[in-house]
XYZ file of C-alpha atoms in Angstrom:
357
model
C 82.351 106.502 121.976
C 85.950 106.132 123.107
C 87.141 108.899 120.801
C 84.351 111.195 121.970
C 84.920 110.825 125.691
C 88.565 109.925 126.073
C 89.912 112.021 123.219
C 87.682 114.830 124.456
C 89.509 115.034 127.769
C 92.852 115.484 126.008
C 91.533 117.932 123.446
C 89.610 119.814 126.131
C 92.841 120.281 128.078
C 94.854 121.397 125.047
C 92.237 123.840 123.768
C 91.698 125.370 127.197
C 95.442 125.839 127.567
C 95.856 127.425 124.133
C 92.819 129.667 124.671
C 94.354 131.149 127.819
C 97.992 131.237 126.678
C 98.128 134.809 125.222
C 96.966 136.218 128.585
C 98.988 133.849 130.757
C 100.458 135.003 134.068
C 98.976 138.496 134.243
C 98.553 139.028 137.974
C 97.462 142.668 137.998
C 93.681 142.861 137.657
C 94.009 146.435 136.448
C 96.422 145.431 133.680
C 94.280 142.498 132.589
C 91.087 144.575 132.616
C 92.780 147.268 130.546
C 93.889 144.738 127.923
C 90.496 143.044 127.753
C 88.355 146.172 127.809
C 90.442 147.829 125.132
C 89.803 145.018 122.659
C 86.786 144.185 120.532
C 87.809 140.547 120.111
C 86.930 137.574 122.304
C 89.441 137.158 125.107
C 89.996 133.460 124.357
C 92.802 133.081 121.822
C 93.594 136.749 122.214
C 95.324 137.905 119.002
C 98.300 139.510 120.770
C 100.424 137.871 123.449
C 100.420 139.870 126.689
C 101.938 137.293 129.023
C 104.198 139.003 131.512
C 107.214 136.748 130.921
C 107.136 135.225 127.454
C 105.416 135.465 124.102
C 104.264 132.879 121.574
C 101.981 133.043 118.533
C 98.316 132.557 119.411
C 97.270 128.905 119.313
C 100.397 127.450 120.907
C 100.526 125.488 124.161
C 101.990 126.644 127.437
C 104.359 124.364 129.340
C 101.342 122.464 130.691
C 100.010 121.589 127.266
C 103.522 120.745 126.120
C 103.916 118.350 129.066
C 100.593 116.707 128.220
C 101.786 116.178 124.649
C 104.883 114.309 125.832
C 102.724 111.564 127.334
C 100.326 111.520 124.387
C 103.218 111.099 121.944
C 104.684 108.356 124.101
C 101.355 106.525 124.029
C 101.251 106.907 120.267
C 104.686 105.316 119.935
C 104.592 102.720 122.697
C 101.039 101.551 121.983
C 100.695 99.528 125.237
C 97.483 97.855 124.111
C 97.553 94.723 126.260
C 95.108 94.975 129.185
C 97.871 94.134 131.669
C 100.647 96.155 129.994
C 103.766 97.036 131.935
C 104.209 100.797 132.317
C 108.013 100.469 132.233
C 108.282 100.698 128.442
C 105.731 103.488 128.311
C 107.528 105.525 130.961
C 110.819 105.149 129.101
C 109.126 106.414 125.928
C 107.610 109.253 127.946
C 110.986 110.285 129.374
C 112.428 110.277 125.860
C 109.610 112.566 124.746
C 110.233 114.889 127.692
C 113.877 115.160 126.666
C 112.846 115.971 123.099
C 110.465 118.684 124.292
C 112.437 120.171 127.184
C 116.004 118.883 126.797
C 119.135 120.369 125.265
C 118.507 122.026 121.916
C 114.713 122.125 122.320
C 112.809 125.368 121.833
C 112.005 125.360 125.545
C 115.634 124.931 126.551
C 116.858 127.599 124.119
C 114.372 130.106 125.552
C 115.635 129.456 129.084
C 118.935 131.122 128.171
C 117.077 134.392 127.561
C 115.738 134.671 131.107
C 118.615 136.868 132.192
C 117.095 139.649 130.104
C 113.894 139.682 132.164
C 115.445 142.307 134.445
C 115.012 144.771 131.582
C 111.740 146.663 131.903
C 109.139 145.417 129.455
C 111.270 142.504 128.220
C 109.540 139.232 127.392
C 111.141 136.051 126.136
C 110.432 135.248 122.495
C 109.623 131.570 122.853
C 108.103 129.066 125.304
C 108.527 129.116 129.081
C 109.901 125.956 130.704
C 108.251 125.223 134.039
C 110.328 124.524 137.116
C 109.067 120.947 137.270
C 110.500 120.152 133.829
C 113.777 121.936 134.589
C 114.313 120.080 137.858
C 113.402 116.712 136.327
C 115.788 117.283 133.411
C 118.712 118.299 135.630
C 118.586 115.058 137.581
C 117.710 112.783 134.658
C 120.608 113.957 132.512
C 122.993 113.404 135.408
C 121.606 109.951 136.292
C 118.594 108.467 134.457
C 118.227 105.804 137.146
C 117.937 108.359 139.977
C 114.798 109.773 141.565
C 114.217 112.692 139.213
C 111.010 114.024 140.756
C 110.962 117.661 141.879
C 109.538 119.356 144.959
C 107.351 121.672 142.860
C 103.718 122.141 143.887
C 102.260 122.795 140.430
C 99.955 120.892 138.050
C 102.502 119.628 135.508
C 102.147 116.032 136.695
C 98.382 116.204 136.215
C 98.885 117.432 132.659
C 101.165 114.497 131.902
C 98.825 111.946 133.480
C 95.631 112.920 131.629
C 96.376 111.140 128.308
C 97.372 107.949 130.124
C 94.249 108.025 132.287
C 92.119 108.546 129.181
C 93.819 105.592 127.502
C 93.341 103.315 130.524
C 89.674 104.251 130.691
C 89.224 103.532 127.000
C 91.036 100.180 127.215
C 88.410 98.791 129.577
C 91.145 97.018 131.524
C 90.362 98.843 134.754
C 86.928 98.588 136.298
C 88.000 101.044 139.010
C 90.249 104.087 139.090
C 93.848 102.892 138.389
C 95.269 104.512 141.489
C 98.659 102.793 141.498
C 99.426 103.615 137.853
C 98.371 107.226 138.297
C 100.385 107.537 141.503
C 103.472 106.224 139.695
C 102.922 108.668 136.846
C 102.596 111.661 139.145
C 105.511 110.499 141.280
C 107.774 110.419 138.214
C 107.636 114.218 138.094
C 106.746 115.355 141.618
C 107.624 114.032 145.074
C 105.830 116.580 147.258
C 103.294 114.450 149.207
C 100.517 117.059 149.300
C 100.912 117.837 145.580
C 100.851 114.155 144.693
C 97.701 113.618 146.750
C 95.943 116.594 145.161
C 96.993 115.445 141.696
C 95.643 111.963 142.371
C 92.415 113.496 143.654
C 91.894 115.538 140.491
C 92.561 112.472 138.345
C 89.992 110.479 140.337
C 87.460 113.223 139.591
C 88.367 113.138 135.897
C 87.920 109.347 135.972
C 84.281 109.931 136.875
C 83.845 112.145 133.805
C 85.561 109.552 131.628
C 83.489 106.602 132.834
C 80.011 108.051 133.484
C 77.303 108.225 130.824
C 76.499 111.724 132.063
C 78.690 113.751 134.365
C 78.374 117.061 136.158
C 80.698 118.218 138.935
C 78.700 118.407 142.160
C 79.494 118.352 145.852
C 78.678 114.657 145.749
C 81.164 113.965 142.940
C 83.852 115.897 144.839
C 83.252 113.622 147.827
C 83.212 110.523 145.664
C 86.637 111.344 144.196
C 88.100 111.532 147.695
C 86.413 108.257 148.664
C 88.066 106.652 145.627
C 91.632 107.373 146.750
C 91.626 107.924 150.504
C 92.463 104.306 151.367
C 95.742 104.682 149.456
C 96.748 107.966 151.135
C 98.209 108.798 154.550
C 95.814 110.546 156.917
C 97.657 113.874 156.528
C 97.085 113.932 152.761
C 93.432 112.947 153.160
C 93.059 115.870 155.570
C 94.678 118.211 153.029
C 92.167 117.269 150.347
C 89.359 117.467 152.893
C 90.335 121.093 153.516
C 90.291 121.808 149.774
C 86.820 120.341 149.332
C 85.448 122.173 152.359
C 86.926 125.481 151.173
C 85.394 125.096 147.709
C 81.999 124.035 149.051
C 81.927 126.909 151.521
C 82.453 129.627 148.933
C 80.311 127.976 146.259
C 77.308 128.189 148.564
C 77.106 131.972 147.938
C 75.872 133.361 144.621
C 76.971 136.981 144.120
C 78.336 138.432 140.855
C 80.268 135.360 139.863
C 83.122 136.918 137.885
C 84.218 139.127 140.778
C 83.417 136.345 143.259
C 85.612 133.791 141.493
C 88.547 136.176 141.111
C 88.438 137.356 144.712
C 88.457 133.805 146.070
C 91.389 132.919 143.859
C 93.249 135.879 145.344
C 92.810 134.329 148.771
C 93.840 130.862 147.596
C 96.711 132.041 145.360
C 96.373 132.725 141.611
C 99.858 131.429 140.852
C 100.902 128.019 139.547
C 100.968 126.571 143.032
C 98.396 124.385 144.683
C 96.026 124.656 146.435
C 94.779 127.631 144.380
C 95.519 126.010 141.022
C 93.338 123.044 142.058
C 90.633 124.781 144.089
C 90.044 127.323 141.332
C 88.977 124.757 138.703
C 86.858 122.855 141.251
C 84.987 126.016 142.194
C 84.612 127.042 138.571
C 83.265 123.639 137.560
C 80.729 123.672 140.388
C 79.468 127.093 139.319
C 79.716 127.231 135.517
C 79.768 123.681 134.122
C 76.110 123.811 133.093
C 76.880 126.982 131.116
C 79.312 125.050 128.942
C 82.962 124.785 128.049
C 83.310 128.275 126.564
C 81.914 130.060 129.620
C 84.043 128.069 132.042
C 87.307 128.662 130.162
C 86.601 132.372 129.742
C 86.001 132.536 133.489
C 89.441 131.055 134.100
C 91.102 133.454 131.657
C 89.524 136.599 133.084
C 90.548 135.666 136.626
C 94.202 136.129 135.619
C 97.305 134.636 137.174
C 98.148 131.111 136.063
C 95.010 130.780 133.993
C 96.632 128.207 131.691
C 97.016 125.719 134.532
C 93.428 126.179 135.664
C 92.085 126.084 132.092
C 93.863 122.768 131.524
C 92.148 121.164 134.521
C 88.762 122.698 133.776
C 89.024 121.888 130.077
C 89.934 118.220 130.520
C 86.884 117.466 132.652
C 84.510 119.427 130.432
C 86.022 117.858 127.317
C 85.319 114.403 128.725
C 81.872 115.332 129.995
C 80.983 116.935 126.646
C 81.773 113.730 124.740
C 83.682 115.368 121.892
C 83.409 113.883 118.427
C 84.927 115.502 115.311
C 82.205 117.002 113.160
C 79.510 116.643 115.813
C 78.146 118.875 118.537
C 80.862 119.321 121.138
C 81.476 120.861 124.517
C 84.660 122.233 122.975
C 83.841 124.954 120.393
C 84.883 123.873 116.915
C 86.339 127.275 116.105
C 88.538 127.014 119.184
C 89.747 123.584 118.086
C 90.752 125.052 114.724
C 92.743 127.774 116.490
C 94.669 125.242 118.599
C 97.798 124.347 116.651
C 98.276 120.981 118.374
C 94.695 119.823 117.745
C 95.478 118.057 114.455
C 98.280 116.060 116.075
C 96.094 115.237 119.069
C 93.280 113.916 116.898
C 95.655 111.938 114.694
C 97.260 110.183 117.668
C 93.870 109.779 119.326
C 92.463 107.976 116.298
C 95.266 105.434 116.640
C 95.146 104.814 120.400
C 91.384 105.088 121.011
C 90.176 102.288 118.756
């Protein structure tokens, strides 16, 4: 059971990210439509990389999936199995993994040196794209590991890092309730923007419901319940910020026009880029509308909306992966052929078999 639910959240995030990666960061609807309509293949795991800024072989992770893997690898090495384990050792292992993935000499860091060529028309970096959150964290950490290394970014990188730890804590059975303080410390390691931290904590509280419920579907009630879970630990201003997000999602989800155009147009108003609130509201709206149609439909919806579809697919995929109760070789919310196309899936399942026992 633990491997189905808890491993499913991690795999659901990774597969969603890899599925969207070839069409990452295409903001022009006309350009994206032209690419999609001119192909006879499924848009998930698109065979050619059309991302506006960088290119990787199909099946690889974006910076979000790569950040998630740093925490998963740290869990695999630290193995904090005691119910009352101290996060200090785990966080040190996590920081070491972040340096391996994003530090000097890494593939991410090498690709950063090519960004000066982006001024050339049609140029795209051959290699991964390091997100601002990782760059800012690394700059401070290398200078002084004991300093506050968190960035002011307003993206979802901290959520990506926190998902494997939340899945582990849920599987351990050590926490009867959402581990708010541990999750807050995890998010705060990367990001210090108060609104971003509050939104990240809110998403993780919603994912906790999917991890701990026998059956889970995102509803207006579950959105409210996630806020109830964390609001006592947040200042009034951050509670009000999340309240606005929930109200905005509920308001637009009440209408039922052509959903593809509807979803994309609302994302335009909220912002299709990496930044919150759009990168959080988008997955919430999508889950409310398409969850009953399954993982594949929800991820394809995120991809076709364009912009930072990798970020949104990570958040959508983690919840659906947990709710679908993935188990290798069994019926899954995550399509088996998509798992096979995700290069990191073998590593994820190997580590998962060790930590979700």
